[in-house]
Structures are given as C-alpha cells and as structure tokens.
PDB file of C-alpha atoms in Angstrom:
ATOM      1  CA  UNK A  50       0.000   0.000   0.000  1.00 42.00           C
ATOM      2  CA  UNK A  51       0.746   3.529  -0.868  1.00 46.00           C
ATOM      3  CA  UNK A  52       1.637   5.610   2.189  1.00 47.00           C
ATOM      4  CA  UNK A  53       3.529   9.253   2.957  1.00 55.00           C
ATOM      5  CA  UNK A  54       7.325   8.994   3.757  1.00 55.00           C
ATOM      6  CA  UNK A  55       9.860   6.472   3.744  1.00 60.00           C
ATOM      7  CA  UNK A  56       8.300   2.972   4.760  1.00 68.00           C
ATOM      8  CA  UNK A  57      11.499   1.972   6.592  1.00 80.00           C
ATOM      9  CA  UNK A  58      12.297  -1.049   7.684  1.00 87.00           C
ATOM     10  CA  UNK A  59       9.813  -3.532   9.242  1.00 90.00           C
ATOM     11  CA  UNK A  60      10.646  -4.752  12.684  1.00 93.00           C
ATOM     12  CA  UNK A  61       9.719  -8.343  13.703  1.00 95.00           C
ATOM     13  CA  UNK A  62       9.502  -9.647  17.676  1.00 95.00           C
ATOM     14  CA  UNK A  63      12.210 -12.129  16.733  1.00 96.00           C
ATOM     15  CA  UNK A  64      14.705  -9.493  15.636  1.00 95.00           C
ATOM     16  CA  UNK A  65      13.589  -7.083  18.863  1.00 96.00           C
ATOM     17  CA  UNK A  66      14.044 -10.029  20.931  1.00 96.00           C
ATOM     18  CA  UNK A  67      17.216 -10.593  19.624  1.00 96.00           C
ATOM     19  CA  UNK A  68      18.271  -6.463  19.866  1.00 96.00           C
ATOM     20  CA  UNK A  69      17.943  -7.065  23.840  1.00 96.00           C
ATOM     21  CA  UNK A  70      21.072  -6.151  25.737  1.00 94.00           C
ATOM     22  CA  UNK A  71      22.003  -5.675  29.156  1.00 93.00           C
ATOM     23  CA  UNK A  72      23.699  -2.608  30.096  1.00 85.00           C
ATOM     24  CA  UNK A  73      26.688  -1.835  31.923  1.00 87.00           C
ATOM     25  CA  UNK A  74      24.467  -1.229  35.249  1.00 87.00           C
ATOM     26  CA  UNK A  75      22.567  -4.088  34.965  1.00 92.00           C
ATOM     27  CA  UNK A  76      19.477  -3.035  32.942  1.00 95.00           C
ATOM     28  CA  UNK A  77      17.917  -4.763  30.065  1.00 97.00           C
ATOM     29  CA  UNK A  78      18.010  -2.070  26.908  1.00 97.00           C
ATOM     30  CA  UNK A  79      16.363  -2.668  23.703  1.00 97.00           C
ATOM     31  CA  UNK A  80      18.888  -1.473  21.197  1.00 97.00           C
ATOM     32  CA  UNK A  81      16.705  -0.331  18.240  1.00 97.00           C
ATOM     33  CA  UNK A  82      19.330   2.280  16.507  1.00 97.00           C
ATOM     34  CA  UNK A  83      19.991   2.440  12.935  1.00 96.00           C
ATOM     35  CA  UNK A  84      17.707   0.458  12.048  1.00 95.00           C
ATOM     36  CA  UNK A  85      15.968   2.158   9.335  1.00 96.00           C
ATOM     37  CA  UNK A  86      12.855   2.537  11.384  1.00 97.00           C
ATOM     38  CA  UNK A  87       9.840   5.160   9.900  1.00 96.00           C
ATOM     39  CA  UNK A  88       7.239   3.966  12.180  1.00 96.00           C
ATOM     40  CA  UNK A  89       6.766   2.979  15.965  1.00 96.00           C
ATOM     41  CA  UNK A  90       7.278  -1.099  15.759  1.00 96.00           C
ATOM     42  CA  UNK A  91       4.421  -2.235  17.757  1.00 95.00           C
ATOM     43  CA  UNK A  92       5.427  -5.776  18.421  1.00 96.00           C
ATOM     44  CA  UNK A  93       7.692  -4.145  21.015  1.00 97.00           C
ATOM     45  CA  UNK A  94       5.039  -3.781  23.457  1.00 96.00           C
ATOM     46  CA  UNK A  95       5.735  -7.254  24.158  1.00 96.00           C
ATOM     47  CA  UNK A  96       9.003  -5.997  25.639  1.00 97.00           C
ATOM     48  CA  UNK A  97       7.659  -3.567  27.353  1.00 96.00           C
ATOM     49  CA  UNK A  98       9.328  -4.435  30.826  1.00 96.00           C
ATOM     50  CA  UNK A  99      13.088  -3.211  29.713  1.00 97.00           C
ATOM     51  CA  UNK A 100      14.228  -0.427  31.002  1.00 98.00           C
ATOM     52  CA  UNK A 101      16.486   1.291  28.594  1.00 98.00           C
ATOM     53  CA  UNK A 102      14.867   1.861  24.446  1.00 98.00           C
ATOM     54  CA  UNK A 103      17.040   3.235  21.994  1.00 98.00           C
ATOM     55  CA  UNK A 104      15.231   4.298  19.199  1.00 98.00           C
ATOM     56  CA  UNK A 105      17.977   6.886  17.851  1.00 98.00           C
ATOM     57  CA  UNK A 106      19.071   7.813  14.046  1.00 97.00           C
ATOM     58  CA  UNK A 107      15.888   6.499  12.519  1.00 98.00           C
ATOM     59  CA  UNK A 108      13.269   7.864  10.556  1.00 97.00           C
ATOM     60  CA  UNK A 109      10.612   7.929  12.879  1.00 97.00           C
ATOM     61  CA  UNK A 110       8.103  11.143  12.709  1.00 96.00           C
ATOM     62  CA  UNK A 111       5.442  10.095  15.312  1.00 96.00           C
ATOM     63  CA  UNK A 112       5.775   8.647  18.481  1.00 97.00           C
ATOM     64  CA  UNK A 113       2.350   6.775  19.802  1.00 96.00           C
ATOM     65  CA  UNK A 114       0.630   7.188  22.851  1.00 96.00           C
ATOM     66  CA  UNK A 115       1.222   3.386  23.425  1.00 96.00           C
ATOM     67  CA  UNK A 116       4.312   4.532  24.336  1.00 97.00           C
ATOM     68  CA  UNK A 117       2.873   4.839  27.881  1.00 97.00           C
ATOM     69  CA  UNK A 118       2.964   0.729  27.851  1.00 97.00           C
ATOM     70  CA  UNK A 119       7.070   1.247  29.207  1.00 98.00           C
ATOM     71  CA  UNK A 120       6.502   1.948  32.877  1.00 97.00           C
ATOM     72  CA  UNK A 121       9.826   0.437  33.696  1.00 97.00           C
ATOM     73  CA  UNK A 122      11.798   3.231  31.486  1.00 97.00           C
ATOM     74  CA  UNK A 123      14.623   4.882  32.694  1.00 98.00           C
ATOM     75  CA  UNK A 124      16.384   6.086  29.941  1.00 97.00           C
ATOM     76  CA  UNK A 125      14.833   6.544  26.204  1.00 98.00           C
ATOM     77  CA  UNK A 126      16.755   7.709  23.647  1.00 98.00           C
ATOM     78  CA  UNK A 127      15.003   9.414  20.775  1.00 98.00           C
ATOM     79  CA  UNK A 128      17.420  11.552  19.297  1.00 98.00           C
ATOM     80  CA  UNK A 129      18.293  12.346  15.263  1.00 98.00           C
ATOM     81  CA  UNK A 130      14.695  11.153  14.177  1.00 98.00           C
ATOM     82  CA  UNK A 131      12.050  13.654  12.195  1.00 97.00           C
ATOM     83  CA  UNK A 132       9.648  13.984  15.119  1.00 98.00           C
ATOM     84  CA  UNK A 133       7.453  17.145  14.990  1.00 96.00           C
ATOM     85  CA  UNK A 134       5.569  16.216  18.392  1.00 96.00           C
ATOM     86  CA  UNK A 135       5.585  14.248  21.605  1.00 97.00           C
ATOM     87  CA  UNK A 136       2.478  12.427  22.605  1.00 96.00           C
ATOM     88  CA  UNK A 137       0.890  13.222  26.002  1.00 96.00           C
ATOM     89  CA  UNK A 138       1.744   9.924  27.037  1.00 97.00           C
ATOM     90  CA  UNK A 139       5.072  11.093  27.609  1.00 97.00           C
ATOM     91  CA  UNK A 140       4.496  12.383  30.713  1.00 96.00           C
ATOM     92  CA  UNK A 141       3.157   8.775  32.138  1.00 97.00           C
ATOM     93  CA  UNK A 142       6.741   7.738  32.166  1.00 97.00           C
ATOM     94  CA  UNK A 143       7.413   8.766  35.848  1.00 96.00           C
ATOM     95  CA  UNK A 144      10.785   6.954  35.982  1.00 97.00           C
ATOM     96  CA  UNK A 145      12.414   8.487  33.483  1.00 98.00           C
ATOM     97  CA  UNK A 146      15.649   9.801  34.893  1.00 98.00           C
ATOM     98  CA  UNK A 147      17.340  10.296  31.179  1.00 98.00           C
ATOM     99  CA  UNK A 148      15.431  11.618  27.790  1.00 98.00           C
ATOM    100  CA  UNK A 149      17.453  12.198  24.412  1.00 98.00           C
ATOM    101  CA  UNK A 150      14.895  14.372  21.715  1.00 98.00           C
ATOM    102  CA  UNK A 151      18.080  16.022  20.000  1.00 98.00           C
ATOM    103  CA  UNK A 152      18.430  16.439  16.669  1.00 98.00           C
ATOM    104  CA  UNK A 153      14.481  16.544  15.838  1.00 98.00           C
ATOM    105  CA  UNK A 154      12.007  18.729  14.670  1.00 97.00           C
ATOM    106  CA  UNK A 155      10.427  19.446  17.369  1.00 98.00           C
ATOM    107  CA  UNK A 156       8.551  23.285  17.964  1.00 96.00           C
ATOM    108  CA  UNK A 157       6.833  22.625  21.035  1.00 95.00           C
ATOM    109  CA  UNK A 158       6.781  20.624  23.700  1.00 96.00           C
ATOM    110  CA  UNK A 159       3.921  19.080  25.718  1.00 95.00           C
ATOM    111  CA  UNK A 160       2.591  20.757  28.898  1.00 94.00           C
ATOM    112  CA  UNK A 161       3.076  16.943  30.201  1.00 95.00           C
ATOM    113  CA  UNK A 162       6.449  16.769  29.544  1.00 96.00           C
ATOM    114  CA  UNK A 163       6.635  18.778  33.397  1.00 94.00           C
ATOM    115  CA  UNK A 164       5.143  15.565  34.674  1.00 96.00           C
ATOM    116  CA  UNK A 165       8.860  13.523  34.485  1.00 97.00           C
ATOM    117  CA  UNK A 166       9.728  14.788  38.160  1.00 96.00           C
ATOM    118  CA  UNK A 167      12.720  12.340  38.057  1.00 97.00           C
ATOM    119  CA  UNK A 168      14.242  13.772  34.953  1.00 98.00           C
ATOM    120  CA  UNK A 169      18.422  14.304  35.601  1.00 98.00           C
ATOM    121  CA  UNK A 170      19.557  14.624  32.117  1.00 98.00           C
ATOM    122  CA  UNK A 171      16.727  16.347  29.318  1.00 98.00           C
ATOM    123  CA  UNK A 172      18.253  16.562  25.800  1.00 98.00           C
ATOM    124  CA  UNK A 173      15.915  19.222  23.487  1.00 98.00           C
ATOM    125  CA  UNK A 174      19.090  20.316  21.435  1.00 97.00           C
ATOM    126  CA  UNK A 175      19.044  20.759  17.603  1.00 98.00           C
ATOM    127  CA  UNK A 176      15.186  21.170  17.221  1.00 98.00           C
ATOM    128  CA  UNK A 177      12.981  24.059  16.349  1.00 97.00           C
ATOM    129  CA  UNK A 178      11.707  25.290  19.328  1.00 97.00           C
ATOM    130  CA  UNK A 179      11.160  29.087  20.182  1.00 96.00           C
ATOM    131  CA  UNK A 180      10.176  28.903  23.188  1.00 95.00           C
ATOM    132  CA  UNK A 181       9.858  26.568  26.181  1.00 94.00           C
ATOM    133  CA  UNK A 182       7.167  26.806  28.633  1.00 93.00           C
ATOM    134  CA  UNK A 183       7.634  27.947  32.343  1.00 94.00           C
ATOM    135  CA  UNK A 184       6.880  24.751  33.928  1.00 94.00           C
ATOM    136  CA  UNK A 185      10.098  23.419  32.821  1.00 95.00           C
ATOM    137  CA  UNK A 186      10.865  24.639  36.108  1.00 95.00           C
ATOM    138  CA  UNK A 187       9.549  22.306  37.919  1.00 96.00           C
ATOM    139  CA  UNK A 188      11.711  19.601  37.105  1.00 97.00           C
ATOM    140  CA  UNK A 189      13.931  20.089  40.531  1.00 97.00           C
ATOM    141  CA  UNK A 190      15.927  16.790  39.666  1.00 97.00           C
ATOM    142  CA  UNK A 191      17.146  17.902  36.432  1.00 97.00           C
ATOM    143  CA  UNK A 192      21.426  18.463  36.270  1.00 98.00           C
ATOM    144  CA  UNK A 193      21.922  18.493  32.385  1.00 98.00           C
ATOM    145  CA  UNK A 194      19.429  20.477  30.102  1.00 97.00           C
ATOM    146  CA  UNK A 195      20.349  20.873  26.188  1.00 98.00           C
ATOM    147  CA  UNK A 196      18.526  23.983  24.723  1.00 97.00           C
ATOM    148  CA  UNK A 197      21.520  24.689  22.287  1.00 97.00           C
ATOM    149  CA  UNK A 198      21.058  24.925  18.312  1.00 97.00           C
ATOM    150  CA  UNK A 199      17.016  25.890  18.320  1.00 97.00           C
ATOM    151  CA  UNK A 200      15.160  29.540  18.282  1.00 96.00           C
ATOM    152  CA  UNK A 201      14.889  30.321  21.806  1.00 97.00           C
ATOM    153  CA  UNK A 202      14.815  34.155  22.483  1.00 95.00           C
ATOM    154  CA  UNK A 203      14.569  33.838  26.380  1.00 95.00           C
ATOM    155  CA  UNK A 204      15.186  30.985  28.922  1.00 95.00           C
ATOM    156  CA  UNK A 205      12.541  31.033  31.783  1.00 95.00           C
ATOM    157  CA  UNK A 206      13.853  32.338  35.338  1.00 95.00           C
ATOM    158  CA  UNK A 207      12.348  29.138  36.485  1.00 95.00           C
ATOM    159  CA  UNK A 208      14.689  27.258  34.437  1.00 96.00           C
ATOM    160  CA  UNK A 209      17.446  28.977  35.170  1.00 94.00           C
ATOM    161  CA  UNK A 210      16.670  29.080  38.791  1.00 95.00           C
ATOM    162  CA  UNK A 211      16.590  25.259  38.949  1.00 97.00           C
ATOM    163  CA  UNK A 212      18.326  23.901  42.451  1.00 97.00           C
ATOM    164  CA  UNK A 213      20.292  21.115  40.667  1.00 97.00           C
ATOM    165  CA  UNK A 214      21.237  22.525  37.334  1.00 97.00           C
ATOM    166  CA  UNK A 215      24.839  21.810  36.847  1.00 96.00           C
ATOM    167  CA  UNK A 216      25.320  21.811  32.726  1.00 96.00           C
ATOM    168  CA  UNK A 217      22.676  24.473  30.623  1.00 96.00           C
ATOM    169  CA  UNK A 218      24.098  24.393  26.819  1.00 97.00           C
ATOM    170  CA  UNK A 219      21.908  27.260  25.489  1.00 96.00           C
ATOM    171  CA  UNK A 220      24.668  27.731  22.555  1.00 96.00           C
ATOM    172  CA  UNK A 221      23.462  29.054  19.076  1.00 95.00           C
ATOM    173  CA  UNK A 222      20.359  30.349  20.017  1.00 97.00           C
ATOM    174  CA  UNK A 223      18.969  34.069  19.586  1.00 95.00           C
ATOM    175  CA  UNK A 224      19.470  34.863  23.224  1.00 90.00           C
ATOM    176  CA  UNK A 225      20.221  38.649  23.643  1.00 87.00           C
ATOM    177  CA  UNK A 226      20.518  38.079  27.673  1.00 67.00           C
ATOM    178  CA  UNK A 227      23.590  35.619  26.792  1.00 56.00           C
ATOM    179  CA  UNK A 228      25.575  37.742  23.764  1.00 55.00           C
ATOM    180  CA  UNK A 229      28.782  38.649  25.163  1.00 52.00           C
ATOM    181  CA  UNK A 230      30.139  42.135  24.922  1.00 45.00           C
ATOM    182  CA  UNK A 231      34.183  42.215  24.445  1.00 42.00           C
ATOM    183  CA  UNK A 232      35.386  44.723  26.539  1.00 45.00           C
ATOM    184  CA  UNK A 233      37.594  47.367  25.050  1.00 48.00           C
ATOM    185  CA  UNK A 234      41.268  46.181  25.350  1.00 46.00           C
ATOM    186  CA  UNK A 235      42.980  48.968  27.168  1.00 47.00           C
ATOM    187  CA  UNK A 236      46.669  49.223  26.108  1.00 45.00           C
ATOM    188  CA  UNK A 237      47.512  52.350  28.140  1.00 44.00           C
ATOM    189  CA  UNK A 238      49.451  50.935  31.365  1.00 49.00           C
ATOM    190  CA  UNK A 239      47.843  53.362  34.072  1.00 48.00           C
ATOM    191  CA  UNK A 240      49.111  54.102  37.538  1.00 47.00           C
ATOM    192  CA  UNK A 241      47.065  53.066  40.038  1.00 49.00           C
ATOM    193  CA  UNK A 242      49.237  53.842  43.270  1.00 46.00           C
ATOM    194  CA  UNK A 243      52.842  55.659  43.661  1.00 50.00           C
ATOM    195  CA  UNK A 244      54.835  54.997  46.305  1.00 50.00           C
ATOM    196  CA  UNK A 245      57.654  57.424  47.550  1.00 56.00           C
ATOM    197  CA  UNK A 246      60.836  55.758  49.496  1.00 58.00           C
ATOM    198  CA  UNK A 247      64.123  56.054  49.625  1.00 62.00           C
ATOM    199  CA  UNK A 248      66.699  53.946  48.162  1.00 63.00           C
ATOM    200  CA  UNK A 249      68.548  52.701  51.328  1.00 57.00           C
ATOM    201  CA  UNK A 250      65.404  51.442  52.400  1.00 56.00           C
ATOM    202  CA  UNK A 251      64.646  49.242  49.786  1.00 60.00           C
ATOM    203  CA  UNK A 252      65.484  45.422  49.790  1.00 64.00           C
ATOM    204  CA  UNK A 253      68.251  44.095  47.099  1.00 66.00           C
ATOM    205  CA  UNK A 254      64.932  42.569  45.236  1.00 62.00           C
ATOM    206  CA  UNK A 255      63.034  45.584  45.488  1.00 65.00           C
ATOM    207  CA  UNK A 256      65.613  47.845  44.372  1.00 68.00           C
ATOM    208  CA  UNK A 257      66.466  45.516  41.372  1.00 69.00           C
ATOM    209  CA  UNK A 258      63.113  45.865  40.219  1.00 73.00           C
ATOM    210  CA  UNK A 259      62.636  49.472  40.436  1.00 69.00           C
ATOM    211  CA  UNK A 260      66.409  49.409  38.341  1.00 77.00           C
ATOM    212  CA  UNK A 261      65.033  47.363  35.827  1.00 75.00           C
ATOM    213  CA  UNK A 262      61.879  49.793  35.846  1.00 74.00           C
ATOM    214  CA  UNK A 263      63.540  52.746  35.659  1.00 75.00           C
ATOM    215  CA  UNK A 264      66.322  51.003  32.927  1.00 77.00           C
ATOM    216  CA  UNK A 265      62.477  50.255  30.720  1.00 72.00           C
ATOM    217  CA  UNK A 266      61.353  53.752  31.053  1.00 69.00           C
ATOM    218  CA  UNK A 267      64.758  54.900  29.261  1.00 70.00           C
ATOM    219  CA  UNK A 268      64.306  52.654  26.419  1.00 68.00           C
ATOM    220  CA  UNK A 269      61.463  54.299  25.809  1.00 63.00           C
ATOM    221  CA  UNK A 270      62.838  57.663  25.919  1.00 63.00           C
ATOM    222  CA  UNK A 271      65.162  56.999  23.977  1.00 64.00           C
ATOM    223  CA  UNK A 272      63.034  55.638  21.089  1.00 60.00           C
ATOM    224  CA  UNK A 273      60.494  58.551  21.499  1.00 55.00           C
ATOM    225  CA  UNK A 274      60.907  60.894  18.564  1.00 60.00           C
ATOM    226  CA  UNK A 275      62.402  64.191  19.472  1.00 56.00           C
ATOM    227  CA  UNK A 276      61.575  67.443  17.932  1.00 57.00           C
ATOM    228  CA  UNK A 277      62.564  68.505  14.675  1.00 53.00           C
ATOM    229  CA  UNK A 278      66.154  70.156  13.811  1.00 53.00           C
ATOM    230  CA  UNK A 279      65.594  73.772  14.705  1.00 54.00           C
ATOM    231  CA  UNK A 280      64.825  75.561  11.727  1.00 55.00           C
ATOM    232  CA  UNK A 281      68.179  77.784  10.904  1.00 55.00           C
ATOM    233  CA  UNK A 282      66.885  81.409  10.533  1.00 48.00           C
ATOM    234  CA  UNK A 283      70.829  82.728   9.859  1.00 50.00           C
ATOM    235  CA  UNK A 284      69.300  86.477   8.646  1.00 47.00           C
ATOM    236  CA  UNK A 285      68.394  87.180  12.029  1.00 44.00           C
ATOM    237  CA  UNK A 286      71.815  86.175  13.368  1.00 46.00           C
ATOM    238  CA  UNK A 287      74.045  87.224  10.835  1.00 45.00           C
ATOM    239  CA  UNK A 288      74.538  90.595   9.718  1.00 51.00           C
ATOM    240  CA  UNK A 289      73.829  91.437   6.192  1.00 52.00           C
ATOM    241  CA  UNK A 290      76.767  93.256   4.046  1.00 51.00           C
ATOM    242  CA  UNK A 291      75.391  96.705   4.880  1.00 50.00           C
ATOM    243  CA  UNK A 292      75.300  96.256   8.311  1.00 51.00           C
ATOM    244  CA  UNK A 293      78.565  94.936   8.582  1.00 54.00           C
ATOM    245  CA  UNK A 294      80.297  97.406   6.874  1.00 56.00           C
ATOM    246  CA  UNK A 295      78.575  99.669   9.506  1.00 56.00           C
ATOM    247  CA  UNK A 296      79.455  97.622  11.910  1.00 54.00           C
ATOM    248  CA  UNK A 297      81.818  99.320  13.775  1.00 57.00           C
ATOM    249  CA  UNK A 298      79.617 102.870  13.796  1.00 54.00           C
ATOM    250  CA  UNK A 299      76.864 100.974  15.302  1.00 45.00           C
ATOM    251  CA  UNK A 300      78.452  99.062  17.742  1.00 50.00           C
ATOM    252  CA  UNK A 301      79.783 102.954  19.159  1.00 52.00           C
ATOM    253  CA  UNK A 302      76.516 104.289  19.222  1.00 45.00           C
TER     254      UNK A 302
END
C-alpha cells in the first residue's frame, strides 16, 4: 500500500528479541538504533518491561501514545529522528531519569512533559523550538538540560533558577541576555598607586626591580621621537653686508 514517507524497515519480535542487551548497570536495553525505522514497531510492546529503548538515528516522525505501555523506562533515547511532536503519554513515564529528543524537529513541547519529576539529564538540542514553557521549572531533579542549536529568544527564570542545574548548553540560540560584549582592550598601562621611598630602604629585590623599571622607562625615551632640527633662521643672526660694513659705527653708538 501507498503511504507518505519512507516505509522503513519492518521490525519483527524475533529481531527485537534478539536487539535485547544488558547494560553496563545491569538493565535490560532494547537497542533499536539504525535500524531504518519510519514507524513505531508495535510488536515491542511485548518488551515492554526493559528499562532502557534506543530508538535513535531512525526515521521515525510520530511517536504513539502506546508509548505509555514502558513503565519500567529509565532512559529513552530518541534523538536524530524527524519527530514534529511528543504524545501526552510522555508524561506517564514517571521513571524516566534520562530523555534524548536532539536532533528533531520538534517546535513545542507538551505541557506533560513537566510531569517527568525524576528527569536528571533532558536533551531538546538541535530542534525548532522558540520557546519553552515555564513549567520546565519544575523539574527540581534535572542536572543536564540541552537547549543549544534551536530559536529560543529567552530561557525562563524558572529554568534557570533550577536547584540542581549543573550543565545548561543554550549555545546558538537568539538569546540577547547571553551575547557577550568584548570589553575594550585597554593598552595604556595606568598608575594606580605611587609609592615614595628612599633607596637605602629598599630590599636588594626591590631595588632591582625598580632598576630594571627605571632602565624600561629609558628605552622608551630613547626611542620617542624628538623634535625637529631647529629651523636655521641665519638672517636674524648674521649681519647682512650693509650692516657689517657699519658695523663698527653701530656698535659705538
């Protein structure tokens, strides 16, 4: 049958059986990546105890509400797919401590996506999002968040403000609260304090350093440029002919 999009490749319960690993930490993960997948393999649901699913670098552009079937989740791992939306039943997954969604197309999220109170690492980088609601805030467990790469204008106070926030990648977005202003470079050496002492009372270190100072400063006396050669104006110094064959009558008077 005739259908929009790539059909991807068709998952059987023998090959997700077989897909089944566990994990350094001792959790069962369903390792579903590159697999060519374009739509939500349902026979899954028969493994719907793991709790680690890695559905990353498919094709997937909807994620069903039967997602709500993986109580046991932990960690799900969505990222570089062409998802446009999260279903409601995202926020059912009270366990989740870990949830990859970068490299999407997401614009919004769900209002129920504030339900995953045990969220420590939220991943919403590369996506399309412009803003992000308030009640992101109320995810007090959270330590990473990825907003980096989307449209964001402003971050929520309440986001920022989170107790347990230890990583915030907001890189690449149109933030004017985070450009950075370069401060003029000033090249002018200013004094800030002057001290007045003589030298006998100065230590051998001291006094080497105010040598060495002082031996600086006539460097750069010596390379400043000095006036110009005086200009030579000799008619006002010299007599002319007439005046010095008068010279001696003058001089009397």
């Amino acid at each position: 049958p005739k259908g929009k999009g790539p059909q991807g490749k068709r998952i059987t319960l023998k090959v997700a059986k077989n897909a089944v690993r566990v994990a350094f930490n001792g959790r069962r993960r369903l390792d579903l990546s590159k697999m060519g997948i374009a739509t939500f393999p349902k026979c899954i649901l028969e493994l719907a105890d793991v709790e680690e699913l890695d559905l990353s670098r498919n094709m997937l552009r909807k994620i069903p509400n039967i997602i709500e079937k993986f109580q046991n989740l932990m960690w799900l791992d969505l990222h570089s797919n062409q998802l446009d939306e999260l279903p409601a039943a995202i926020g059912t997954l009270r366990n989740l401590t870990y949830l990859n969604l970068c490299n999407n197309k997401l614009k919004a999220l769900p209002e129920e996506l504030t339900l995953l109170r045990s969220l420590r690492t939220l991943n919403l980088g590369l996506n399309c999002l412009e803003t992000i609601p308030t009640t992101l805030g109320t995810l007090k467990e959270l330590i990473e968040l990825g907003l980096f790469d989307n449209a964001l204008t402003i971050i929520p106070k309440s986001v920022k403000k989170l107790p347990k926030l230890e990583k915030l990648n907001v890189k690449r977005n149109p933030l004017p609260e985070f450009a950075e202003e370069e401060e003029p470079i000033d090249t002018v050496k200013r004094l800030e304090s002057l001290y007045l002492i003589e030298k006998k009372d100065l230590c051998i270190s001291c006094l080497q350093t105010c040598q060495g100072e002082r031996e600086e400063l006539h460097k750069l006396e010596d390379m400043t440029p000095g006036p110009s050669t005086k200009p030579n104006f000799s008619s006002l110094v010299t007599p002319n002919s007439t005046a010095r064959d008068n010279e001696e009558g003058w001089r009397m008077k």
